[in-house]
CSV table of C-alpha atoms in Angstrom, one decimal:
chain,number,residue,atom,x,y,z
A,1,MET,CA,92.3,41.1,-194.6
A,2,SER,CA,95.0,38.8,-193.3
A,3,THR,CA,97.5,37.1,-195.6
A,4,VAL,CA,100.2,34.4,-195.2
A,5,GLN,CA,102.6,37.2,-194.4
A,6,THR,CA,100.4,38.1,-191.4
A,7,ILE,CA,100.8,34.5,-190.1
A,8,TYR,CA,104.6,34.6,-190.8
A,9,ASP,CA,105.0,37.9,-188.8
A,10,TYR,CA,103.1,36.3,-185.9
A,11,ILE,CA,105.3,33.2,-185.9
A,12,GLN,CA,108.5,35.3,-185.7
A,13,TYR,CA,107.6,36.2,-182.1
A,14,ARG,CA,107.9,32.5,-181.2
A,15,PRO,CA,111.6,31.9,-180.6
A,16,ASP,CA,111.1,28.1,-180.7
A,17,ILE,CA,109.8,28.2,-184.3
A,18,GLN,CA,112.2,28.5,-187.2
A,19,VAL,CA,110.5,28.4,-190.5
A,20,THR,CA,110.9,30.0,-194.0
A,21,ILE,CA,107.9,31.7,-195.4
A,22,ASP,CA,107.9,29.3,-198.4
A,23,ASP,CA,107.5,26.4,-196.1
A,24,LEU,CA,104.7,28.3,-194.3
A,25,VAL,CA,102.6,28.7,-197.5
A,26,HIS,CA,102.1,25.0,-197.8
A,27,VAL,CA,101.1,24.6,-194.1
A,28,VAL,CA,98.7,27.5,-194.2
A,29,ASP,CA,97.1,25.9,-197.3
A,30,GLN,CA,96.8,22.6,-195.4
A,31,ALA,CA,95.2,24.4,-192.4
A,32,VAL,CA,92.7,26.2,-194.6
A,33,ARG,CA,91.6,23.0,-196.3
A,34,THR,CA,91.3,21.2,-193.0
A,35,ILE,CA,89.1,24.0,-191.6
A,36,ALA,CA,87.0,24.0,-194.8
A,37,LYS,CA,86.4,20.3,-194.5
A,38,ARG,CA,85.1,20.7,-191.0
A,39,LEU,CA,82.9,23.6,-192.1
A,40,TYR,CA,81.6,21.3,-194.8
A,41,VAL,CA,80.6,18.7,-192.3
A,42,LEU,CA,78.8,21.4,-190.3
A,43,GLU,CA,77.1,22.7,-193.4
A,44,SER,CA,78.2,26.1,-192.5
A,45,ASP,CA,77.3,29.3,-194.4
A,46,LEU,CA,81.0,30.3,-194.1
A,47,ILE,CA,81.8,28.2,-197.2
A,48,THR,CA,78.6,28.8,-199.2
A,49,GLY,CA,77.8,30.9,-202.2
A,50,GLN,CA,75.2,31.1,-204.9
A,51,MET,CA,76.0,29.3,-208.1
A,52,GLU,CA,74.6,30.2,-211.6
A,53,VAL,CA,74.7,27.4,-214.1
A,54,LYS,CA,73.7,28.4,-217.6
A,55,VAL,CA,71.9,26.0,-219.9
A,56,PHE,CA,71.2,26.8,-223.5
A,57,ALA,CA,68.7,25.7,-226.1
A,58,GLU,CA,70.3,23.8,-229.0
A,59,VAL,CA,72.1,25.8,-231.6
A,60,GLU,CA,73.3,24.2,-234.9
A,61,TYR,CA,75.6,25.7,-237.5
A,62,THR,CA,77.0,24.0,-240.6
A,63,SER,CA,79.7,25.6,-242.9
A,64,ASP,CA,82.7,24.8,-245.0
A,65,THR,CA,84.5,27.9,-243.5
A,66,ILE,CA,85.1,26.4,-240.1
A,67,ALA,CA,88.7,25.5,-239.0
A,68,PHE,CA,90.4,24.2,-235.8
A,69,ALA,CA,93.5,25.8,-234.4
A,70,ASP,CA,95.8,24.2,-231.7
A,71,THR,CA,96.9,27.5,-230.2
A,72,GLY,CA,96.6,27.1,-226.4
A,73,PRO,CA,93.9,28.0,-225.6
A,74,ASP,CA,92.6,26.2,-228.7
A,75,THR,CA,90.1,27.8,-231.0
A,76,ILE,CA,87.5,27.1,-233.6
A,77,THR,CA,87.4,29.8,-236.3
A,78,ASP,CA,84.9,30.8,-239.0
A,79,SER,CA,86.1,32.9,-241.9
A,80,ASP,CA,82.4,33.9,-242.6
A,81,SER,CA,82.2,35.2,-239.0
A,82,LYS,CA,78.8,33.9,-238.2
A,83,PHE,CA,79.3,32.4,-234.7
A,84,VAL,CA,77.6,35.2,-232.8
A,85,THR,CA,74.7,35.6,-235.3
A,86,GLU,CA,74.1,31.8,-235.2
A,87,GLY,CA,73.7,32.0,-231.4
A,88,PHE,CA,77.0,30.7,-229.9
A,89,VAL,CA,78.0,32.3,-226.6
A,90,ALA,CA,80.4,31.8,-223.7
A,91,ASP,CA,79.8,28.9,-221.3
A,92,MET,CA,78.0,26.9,-224.0
A,93,PRO,CA,78.9,23.2,-224.4
A,94,ILE,CA,79.3,22.2,-228.0
A,95,THR,CA,80.2,19.1,-230.1
A,96,THR,CA,81.2,18.8,-233.8
A,97,ASP,CA,81.0,16.2,-236.5
A,98,ALA,CA,84.6,16.9,-237.5
A,99,SER,CA,86.9,13.9,-237.5
A,100,GLY,CA,89.2,14.0,-234.5
A,101,ASN,CA,87.5,17.1,-233.0
A,102,ALA,CA,84.2,15.7,-231.8
A,103,GLY,CA,84.3,17.3,-228.4
A,104,PRO,CA,82.5,18.0,-226.2
A,105,PHE,CA,84.1,21.5,-225.8
A,106,LYS,CA,83.3,24.4,-223.5
A,107,ILE,CA,83.2,27.9,-225.1
A,108,ALA,CA,85.3,30.3,-223.0
A,109,THR,CA,84.6,33.3,-225.2
A,110,ALA,CA,82.7,33.8,-228.4
A,111,VAL,CA,83.2,36.5,-231.1
A,112,ALA,CA,82.0,36.6,-234.7
A,113,GLY,CA,84.9,34.7,-236.2
A,114,THR,CA,86.4,32.8,-233.2
A,115,LEU,CA,85.2,30.4,-230.5
A,116,THR,CA,88.0,30.3,-227.8
A,117,LEU,CA,87.7,27.0,-225.9
A,118,SER,CA,88.3,26.3,-222.2
A,119,ALA,CA,91.9,25.9,-221.3
A,120,THR,CA,91.4,22.2,-220.6
A,121,ASP,CA,90.0,21.5,-224.1
A,122,ALA,CA,92.2,20.4,-226.9
A,123,VAL,CA,91.6,20.2,-230.7
A,124,THR,CA,93.6,18.8,-233.6
A,125,ALA,CA,94.6,21.5,-236.1
A,126,ALA,CA,92.4,21.3,-239.2
A,127,LEU,CA,91.9,23.7,-242.1
A,128,ALA,CA,88.6,24.8,-243.5
A,129,GLY,CA,87.3,23.3,-246.8
A,130,SER,CA,84.7,20.7,-246.0
A,131,ASP,CA,81.4,21.0,-244.2
A,132,VAL,CA,81.6,20.9,-240.4
A,133,THR,CA,78.5,21.0,-238.1
A,134,ILE,CA,78.8,22.5,-234.7
A,135,THR,CA,76.0,21.7,-232.3
A,136,SER,CA,75.4,23.0,-228.8
A,137,ASP,CA,74.3,20.6,-226.1
A,138,ALA,CA,71.0,21.4,-224.4
A,139,SER,CA,71.2,18.6,-221.8
A,140,PHE,CA,73.7,20.2,-219.3
A,141,GLY,CA,75.6,23.2,-218.0
A,142,TYR,CA,78.9,23.6,-216.3
A,143,LEU,CA,79.2,23.7,-212.5
A,144,PRO,CA,81.4,26.4,-210.9
A,145,THR,CA,85.1,25.4,-210.7
A,146,ASP,CA,85.0,25.6,-206.9
A,147,PHE,CA,81.9,23.5,-206.6
A,148,TRP,CA,82.0,21.2,-203.5
A,149,GLY,CA,78.3,20.1,-203.4
A,150,LEU,CA,74.8,21.5,-203.3
A,151,LYS,CA,73.5,23.1,-200.1
A,152,GLY,CA,70.1,24.1,-201.2
A,153,LYS,CA,67.6,23.0,-203.9
A,154,PRO,CA,68.4,24.3,-207.4
A,155,TYR,CA,65.8,26.3,-209.3
A,156,ILE,CA,65.4,28.1,-212.6
A,157,ASP,CA,65.8,31.8,-212.3
A,158,GLY,CA,62.4,33.4,-212.9
A,159,LYS,CA,60.4,30.2,-212.2
A,160,ASP,CA,58.4,29.4,-209.0
A,161,TYR,CA,59.4,25.7,-208.5
A,162,THR,CA,62.6,23.8,-207.6
A,163,LEU,CA,64.3,21.1,-209.6
A,164,THR,CA,64.2,17.6,-208.1
A,165,PRO,CA,66.8,14.9,-208.4
A,166,LEU,CA,66.3,12.6,-211.4
A,167,PRO,CA,64.6,9.6,-209.8
A,168,SER,CA,65.5,7.0,-212.4
A,169,VAL,CA,66.7,6.3,-215.9
A,170,ASP,CA,63.0,5.5,-216.8
A,171,VAL,CA,62.1,9.1,-216.1
A,172,GLU,CA,65.0,10.3,-218.2
A,173,ILE,CA,63.9,8.2,-221.1
A,174,ALA,CA,60.3,9.4,-220.7
A,175,TYR,CA,61.4,12.8,-222.0
A,176,PRO,CA,62.6,12.2,-225.6
A,177,SER,CA,62.3,15.9,-226.6
A,178,SER,CA,63.4,19.2,-225.1
A,179,GLY,CA,61.2,21.3,-222.9
A,180,GLU,CA,61.2,23.1,-219.5
A,181,PRO,CA,63.6,21.3,-217.1
A,182,ARG,CA,62.1,19.5,-214.1
A,183,HIS,CA,64.9,17.2,-212.8
A,184,TYR,CA,68.6,17.4,-212.4
A,185,LYS,CA,71.6,15.1,-212.0
A,186,ILE,CA,75.2,16.0,-211.2
A,187,ARG,CA,78.0,14.1,-213.0
A,188,GLY,CA,81.5,15.3,-212.3
A,189,THR,CA,81.7,19.0,-213.3
A,190,LYS,CA,78.4,19.0,-215.2
A,191,PHE,CA,74.9,19.7,-214.2
A,192,TYR,CA,72.5,17.7,-216.3
A,193,ILE,CA,68.8,18.6,-216.7
A,194,THR,CA,65.7,16.5,-217.7
A,195,PRO,CA,64.2,17.2,-220.1
A,196,SER,CA,66.8,19.0,-222.2
A,197,THR,CA,66.1,22.7,-222.4
A,198,SER,CA,64.3,24.4,-225.2
A,199,THR,CA,65.1,27.9,-223.9
A,200,ASP,CA,68.2,29.6,-222.4
A,201,TYR,CA,68.0,29.5,-218.6
A,202,THR,CA,70.1,30.3,-215.6
A,203,ILE,CA,69.9,27.7,-212.8
A,204,LYS,CA,70.7,29.0,-209.3
A,205,ALA,CA,71.3,27.3,-206.0
A,206,ASP,CA,73.3,27.7,-202.8
A,207,TYR,CA,76.4,25.5,-202.9
A,208,PHE,CA,79.5,24.7,-200.9
A,209,GLN,CA,82.6,26.4,-202.2
A,210,ARG,CA,86.0,24.7,-202.2
A,211,PRO,CA,88.6,27.1,-200.8
A,212,THR,CA,91.1,28.6,-203.2
A,213,SER,CA,94.6,27.1,-202.9
A,214,ILE,CA,97.0,29.2,-200.9
A,215,THR,CA,100.1,29.5,-203.1
A,216,THR,CA,101.7,32.9,-202.4
A,217,THR,CA,102.6,34.9,-199.4
A,218,THR,CA,100.2,37.7,-200.5
A,219,ALA,CA,97.2,35.3,-200.7
A,220,THR,CA,94.3,36.4,-198.6
A,221,LEU,CA,93.1,34.0,-195.9
A,222,PRO,CA,89.4,33.1,-196.2
A,223,PHE,CA,86.7,32.9,-193.5
A,224,ASN,CA,86.5,36.7,-192.7
A,225,GLU,CA,89.5,36.5,-190.2
A,226,LEU,CA,87.5,34.2,-187.9
A,227,PHE,CA,90.1,31.5,-187.9
A,228,ASP,CA,93.4,33.5,-188.3
A,229,ASP,CA,94.5,32.6,-184.8
A,230,LEU,CA,93.6,29.0,-185.4
A,231,ILE,CA,95.7,28.9,-188.6
A,232,ALA,CA,98.6,30.5,-186.8
A,233,GLU,CA,98.5,28.0,-183.9
A,234,TYR,CA,98.1,25.1,-186.4
A,235,ALA,CA,101.3,26.2,-188.1
A,236,VAL,CA,103.1,26.5,-184.8
A,237,LYS,CA,102.1,23.0,-183.7
A,238,TYR,CA,102.8,21.6,-187.1
A,239,PHE,CA,106.4,22.8,-187.2
A,240,ARG,CA,107.0,21.7,-183.6
A,241,GLY,CA,105.9,18.2,-184.5
A,242,ALA,CA,105.4,17.6,-180.8
A,243,LYS,CA,103.6,14.7,-179.2
A,244,THR,CA,101.6,14.9,-176.0
A,245,ASP,CA,101.3,11.8,-173.9
A,246,GLY,CA,102.2,9.7,-176.9
A,247,VAL,CA,99.5,11.2,-179.2
A,248,PRO,CA,100.8,12.1,-182.7
A,249,ALA,CA,100.8,15.7,-183.8
A,250,GLU,CA,98.3,14.9,-186.6
A,251,ILE,CA,95.7,13.8,-184.1
A,252,LEU,CA,96.3,16.9,-182.0
A,253,LEU,CA,96.0,19.2,-185.0
A,254,SER,CA,92.7,17.5,-186.0
A,255,LYS,CA,91.3,17.8,-182.5
A,256,MET,CA,92.3,21.5,-182.3
A,257,VAL,CA,90.6,22.3,-185.6
A,258,ILE,CA,87.4,20.6,-184.7
A,259,GLU,CA,87.1,22.3,-181.3
A,260,ASN,CA,87.9,25.8,-182.6
A,261,VAL,CA,85.9,25.6,-185.7
A,262,ASP,CA,82.8,24.3,-184.0
A,263,LEU,CA,83.1,27.0,-181.4
A,264,ILE,CA,82.6,29.7,-184.1
A,265,ALA,CA,80.7,28.0,-186.9
A,266,ASN,CA,77.9,26.7,-184.7
A,267,ARG,CA,77.1,30.3,-183.7
A,268,TYR,CA,77.9,32.1,-186.9
A,269,ASP,CA,74.8,31.1,-188.9
A,270,ARG,CA,72.2,30.5,-186.2
A,271,ARG,CA,68.8,29.9,-187.6
A,272,ALA,CA,66.9,31.7,-184.9
A,273,PRO,CA,67.6,34.5,-182.3
A,274,VAL,CA,69.2,33.5,-179.1
A,275,GLU,CA,67.1,33.6,-175.9
A,276,PHE,CA,64.0,34.7,-177.8
A,277,PRO,CA,61.3,35.7,-175.3
A,278,GLN,CA,58.4,33.3,-175.0
A,279,ALA,CA,54.9,34.6,-175.9
A,280,VAL,CA,53.5,33.0,-172.7
A,281,ASP,CA,55.1,33.5,-169.2
A,282,TRP,CA,54.8,29.8,-168.2
A,283,ASP,CA,56.5,30.5,-164.8
A,284,ASN,CA,53.6,32.6,-163.6
A,285,ILE,CA,50.7,30.4,-164.7
């Protein structure tokens, strides 16, 4: 697979281009993101994957042996080591009734005596000694970190129906208790379900994936090498900063991306065979 170094080696053959590889990393990242945005507009399979969002039935645990540690990543500990037996697992959203540590938090890993939280979650250090209740949230699950939008309809793994967008607040209010999810709503990085789930489920769907940032010279270029030449030419034109007939380089770069991406993407994921023979020979009737 090609890397940033591959593009750098290519550019060295262009005597009119003088650039350091550190400068190139940022330009390659810009090119990748520009290409990805065009693929998003085209709804191309080149930037799609299948997501798995886990939603969990409510779990509640109360104890005076629970403490909070500001350790980066922060943790919630239990000297009685009952987290696993009480049903807490990785990817579960939780809240607490502890002052200053209400949450919500996302469990990154769960072992008997320690819940390690997501790196973006923060707690205030607090020792054990008084009752603390930890409750999991059965109303949502976390979207993939590279989520860029749904492509297909979400469905519960093992079920024979798809979830539909939540039509209104009235419908949401109509489900006061937990059950089998029927509707969904996306808010930020969370995938909400209505009604809240009474069982652990995995929700699947095809989705658009945001490309990983290019930050090092060894970073692998995405798109299965289909656009390596485009990325290289993008870099060349970027560093030249040239104008043609008064047209700024930014416009030329955008036009170049659209033309070259469309040429490949519109054929990459065709929905039917090309030149499929007709069942009836209309020319001879």
